[in-house]
Amino acid sequence: MEEEVALDLDELRQLQNIAKRPRVLNLINSEISNLEKLRDSAVGSSAKPEVPVTVPAPVSSSVKPVYSAVNYVTLGTFSWDQDNEKVKMYISLEGVDEDKVQAEFKPMSLDIKIHDVQGKNYRCAIPKLHKEIVPEKCKVLVKPKRIVITMFKSSRGNWLDIHHKEDKIKPSLEKEKDPMAGIMGMMKNLYEDGDEEMKKTIAKAWTDARSGKAADPLKGL
């Protein structure tokens, strides 16, 4: 059957070359198209069925490797600046692969881990920031010679430091509530720096004050 179809096609193509009237050409072209479809279907039915080949799904490059039991070199030196809305940290480090940087931001802390930099792993962590940040907005940008960490402040304003600092006003207020604390401190300094006579006098005043005999521990000095 395939041979017959091939012979018919050859003859129709010869007629196509000599035909001149449009109607005749259309009829010949239509028949040639039908025969070509018939030929192709015959060839397809006689061909062996293809066995599907299972191709493994590619691994997404966005999935970062998980690291465990890794030794890190602490990165304690960095620079930083700020504006009213965000704080930026700059870590000088060359040869960093962005896919090998792990960043964990929390409202009051950050932890940056950098893997496989010339055979070493680095870590920069601040367990307690000066004030709260917005973790979902924070990001890490890797440049050829440094890493830029951008943290967005939870509330606008100026940070005195990037690390958390204890409030130094409260202790001073406590001292103001207890005026004797300042006096006792001064007596201690006088005792340590004074001669024997001064030490005896201060010791007596101290004893009298503790026993309630003297309202003013400095009386008699």
XYZ file of N, CA, C and O in Angstrom, residues 51-126:
304
model
N 9.153 3.722 23.903
C 9.078 3.483 25.342
C 9.359 4.801 26.046
O 10.405 5.413 25.828
N 8.426 5.284 26.871
C 8.659 6.560 27.554
C 9.849 6.464 28.494
O 10.014 5.483 29.214
N 10.673 7.503 28.462
C 11.853 7.570 29.321
C 11.564 8.540 30.458
O 11.168 9.682 30.223
N 11.741 8.046 31.656
C 11.499 8.888 32.829
C 12.717 9.759 33.111
O 13.820 9.247 33.315
N 12.512 11.044 33.064
C 13.598 11.993 33.312
C 13.451 12.514 34.738
O 12.386 13.001 35.117
N 14.500 12.394 35.542
C 14.391 12.881 36.923
C 14.160 14.384 36.967
O 14.719 15.131 36.167
N 13.303 14.798 37.878
C 12.990 16.225 38.001
C 14.215 16.992 38.468
O 14.938 16.545 39.356
N 14.489 18.134 37.839
C 15.664 18.919 38.252
C 15.493 19.462 39.664
O 14.387 19.797 40.085
N 16.592 19.550 40.363
C 16.579 20.095 41.717
C 16.595 21.617 41.633
O 17.431 22.206 40.961
N 15.637 22.225 42.300
C 15.539 23.683 42.253
C 16.761 24.318 42.901
O 17.199 23.912 43.972
N 17.291 25.334 42.246
C 18.473 26.015 42.779
C 18.139 26.887 43.972
O 19.015 27.332 44.688
N 16.812 27.150 44.176
C 16.428 28.001 45.299
C 16.443 27.257 46.622
O 16.364 27.862 47.679
N 16.507 25.915 46.571
C 16.549 25.135 47.798
C 17.978 25.100 48.307
O 18.876 24.568 47.670
N 18.204 25.672 49.480
C 19.552 25.763 50.018
C 19.873 24.531 50.851
O 19.000 23.958 51.489
N 21.136 24.091 50.830
C 21.510 22.907 51.593
C 21.369 23.138 53.091
O 21.483 24.255 53.582
N 21.109 22.040 53.810
C 20.992 22.108 55.261
C 22.327 21.707 55.873
O 22.887 20.662 55.557
N 22.839 22.541 56.763
C 24.128 22.284 57.389
C 23.911 21.925 58.858
O 23.119 22.545 59.558
N 24.616 20.913 59.299
C 24.530 20.515 60.698
C 25.921 20.172 61.198
O 26.773 19.712 60.444
N 26.127 20.340 62.501
C 27.409 20.037 63.146
C 28.562 20.709 62.404
O 29.524 20.066 61.987
N 28.451 22.020 62.230
C 29.452 22.786 61.498
C 30.188 23.707 62.475
O 29.590 24.302 63.363
N 31.494 23.806 62.299
C 32.298 24.732 63.093
C 32.351 26.082 62.393
O 32.582 26.151 61.182
N 32.155 27.155 63.158
C 32.108 28.489 62.586
C 33.195 29.391 63.164
O 33.563 29.262 64.333
N 33.663 30.297 62.307
C 34.548 31.374 62.746
C 33.670 32.589 63.019
O 32.900 33.011 62.164
N 33.768 33.134 64.225
C 32.912 34.254 64.611
C 33.349 35.548 63.928
O 34.516 35.911 63.948
N 32.390 36.214 63.327
C 32.630 37.520 62.704
C 32.155 38.592 63.679
O 30.978 38.940 63.732
N 33.083 39.092 64.477
C 32.718 40.089 65.475
C 32.943 41.517 65.028
O 32.521 42.458 65.691
N 33.608 41.694 63.891
C 33.920 43.033 63.400
C 33.043 43.376 62.200
O 33.026 42.642 61.215
N 32.309 44.473 62.310
C 31.470 44.942 61.210
C 31.197 46.431 61.425
O 31.447 46.980 62.499
N 30.711 47.074 60.386
C 30.301 48.472 60.495
C 28.791 48.556 60.287
O 28.185 47.622 59.758
N 28.210 49.665 60.695
C 26.762 49.817 60.525
C 26.379 51.286 60.455
O 27.104 52.160 60.904
N 25.240 51.523 59.836
C 24.660 52.867 59.832
C 23.145 52.725 59.844
O 22.611 51.612 59.834
N 22.452 53.844 59.861
C 20.996 53.781 60.012
C 20.334 55.034 59.478
O 20.981 56.060 59.242
N 19.015 54.923 59.249
C 18.160 56.080 59.072
C 16.946 55.850 59.969
O 16.960 54.956 60.820
N 15.906 56.626 59.808
C 14.750 56.507 60.707
C 14.017 55.176 60.566
O 13.326 54.743 61.489
N 14.159 54.501 59.414
C 13.367 53.308 59.154
C 14.159 52.009 59.200
O 13.577 50.942 59.439
N 15.464 52.051 58.969
C 16.216 50.802 58.873
C 17.649 50.942 59.393
O 18.173 52.040 59.519
N 18.234 49.775 59.657
C 19.628 49.683 60.080
C 20.355 48.778 59.090
O 19.836 47.731 58.700
N 21.565 49.176 58.684
C 22.354 48.364 57.757
C 23.669 47.961 58.407
O 24.354 48.790 59.010
N 24.008 46.677 58.272
C 25.290 46.155 58.738
C 26.142 45.794 57.531
O 25.629 45.292 56.525
N 27.459 46.023 57.632
C 28.379 45.725 56.531
C 29.473 44.796 57.053
O 30.224 45.148 57.966
N 29.551 43.599 56.465
C 30.569 42.621 56.848
C 31.530 42.450 55.685
O 31.122 42.088 54.571
N 32.810 42.716 55.902
C 33.812 42.584 54.843
C 34.228 41.120 54.718
O 34.853 40.559 55.624
N 33.886 40.492 53.586
C 34.219 39.081 53.339
C 34.111 38.813 51.844
O 33.065 39.046 51.233
N 35.179 38.307 51.246
C 35.209 38.035 49.806
C 34.923 36.561 49.524
O 35.126 35.691 50.369
N 34.459 36.307 48.295
C 34.260 34.933 47.840
C 33.049 34.242 48.417
O 33.022 33.026 48.568
N 31.995 35.004 48.750
C 30.793 34.429 49.362
C 29.786 34.052 48.273
O 29.503 34.835 47.371
N 29.247 32.827 48.371
C 28.191 32.365 47.475
C 26.847 32.655 48.144
O 26.588 32.199 49.259
N 26.001 33.419 47.462
C 24.726 33.827 48.059
C 23.858 32.634 48.439
O 23.109 32.685 49.421
N 23.958 31.523 47.674
C 23.163 30.339 47.976
C 23.628 29.628 49.238
O 22.939 28.739 49.748
N 24.813 29.989 49.745
C 25.353 29.346 50.943
C 25.328 30.262 52.162
O 26.080 30.088 53.104
N 24.422 31.238 52.104
C 24.231 32.149 53.238
C 22.866 31.858 53.866
O 21.845 31.837 53.175
N 22.874 31.604 55.160
C 21.636 31.372 55.904
C 21.416 32.536 56.860
O 22.308 32.877 57.638
N 20.237 33.136 56.792
C 19.922 34.284 57.655
C 18.666 33.987 58.461
O 17.654 33.559 57.914
N 18.752 34.214 59.751
C 17.603 34.033 60.641
C 17.371 35.340 61.400
O 18.201 35.772 62.201
N 16.233 35.972 61.100
C 15.879 37.225 61.753
C 14.720 36.988 62.718
O 13.741 36.326 62.371
N 14.854 37.539 63.916
C 13.785 37.524 64.905
C 13.565 38.959 65.378
O 14.407 39.830 65.120
N 12.451 39.239 66.077
C 12.173 40.623 66.466
C 13.305 41.306 67.235
O 13.501 42.512 67.104
N 14.086 40.545 68.022
C 15.149 41.165 68.826
C 16.523 40.542 68.583
O 17.443 40.737 69.387
N 16.697 39.802 67.484
C 17.997 39.163 67.249
C 18.186 38.844 65.774
O 17.243 38.856 64.983
N 19.453 38.544 65.423
C 19.753 38.074 64.077
C 20.894 37.059 64.160
O 21.720 37.104 65.069
N 20.909 36.138 63.195
C 21.934 35.104 63.137
C 22.248 34.839 61.671
O 21.404 34.329 60.933
N 23.459 35.207 61.236
C 23.873 35.042 59.841
C 24.965 33.974 59.783
O 25.996 34.100 60.446
N 24.748 32.929 58.975
C 25.732 31.855 58.805
C 26.183 31.826 57.344
O 25.349 31.810 56.439
N 27.492 31.794 57.139
C 28.070 31.828 55.796
C 28.951 30.599 55.638
O 29.893 30.396 56.410
N 28.667 29.761 54.634
C 29.344 28.480 54.490
C 30.284 28.435 53.277
O 30.046 29.098 52.267
N 31.307 27.610 53.440
C 32.222 27.272 52.333
C 32.866 28.502 51.691
O 32.805 28.696 50.470
N 33.491 29.315 52.487
C 34.255 30.455 51.966
C 35.733 30.110 52.117
O 36.290 30.184 53.214
N 36.319 29.651 51.015
C 37.718 29.216 51.022
C 37.969 28.178 52.125
O 38.957 28.235 52.860
N 37.034 27.234 52.228
C 37.185 26.137 53.175
C 36.779 26.452 54.595
O 36.957 25.616 55.495
N 36.221 27.633 54.842
C 35.825 28.008 56.202
C 34.344 28.398 56.243
O 33.753 28.772 55.226
N 33.769 28.322 57.446
C 32.397 28.744 57.684
C 32.416 29.893 58.696
O 33.149 29.853 59.680
N 31.600 30.915 58.437
C 31.601 32.103 59.285
C 30.204 32.332 59.862
O 29.195 31.917 59.291
N 30.182 33.037 60.996
C 28.906 33.317 61.654
C 28.949 34.690 62.315
O 29.916 35.038 62.978
N 27.881 35.448 62.109
C 27.733 36.751 62.761
C 26.356 36.771 63.424
O 25.329 36.695 62.734
N 26.329 36.846 64.749
C 25.062 36.794 65.476
C 25.007 37.916 66.512
O 26.001 38.233 67.154
N 23.834 38.513 66.637
C 23.565 39.480 67.701
C 22.363 38.950 68.471
O 21.227 39.012 67.992
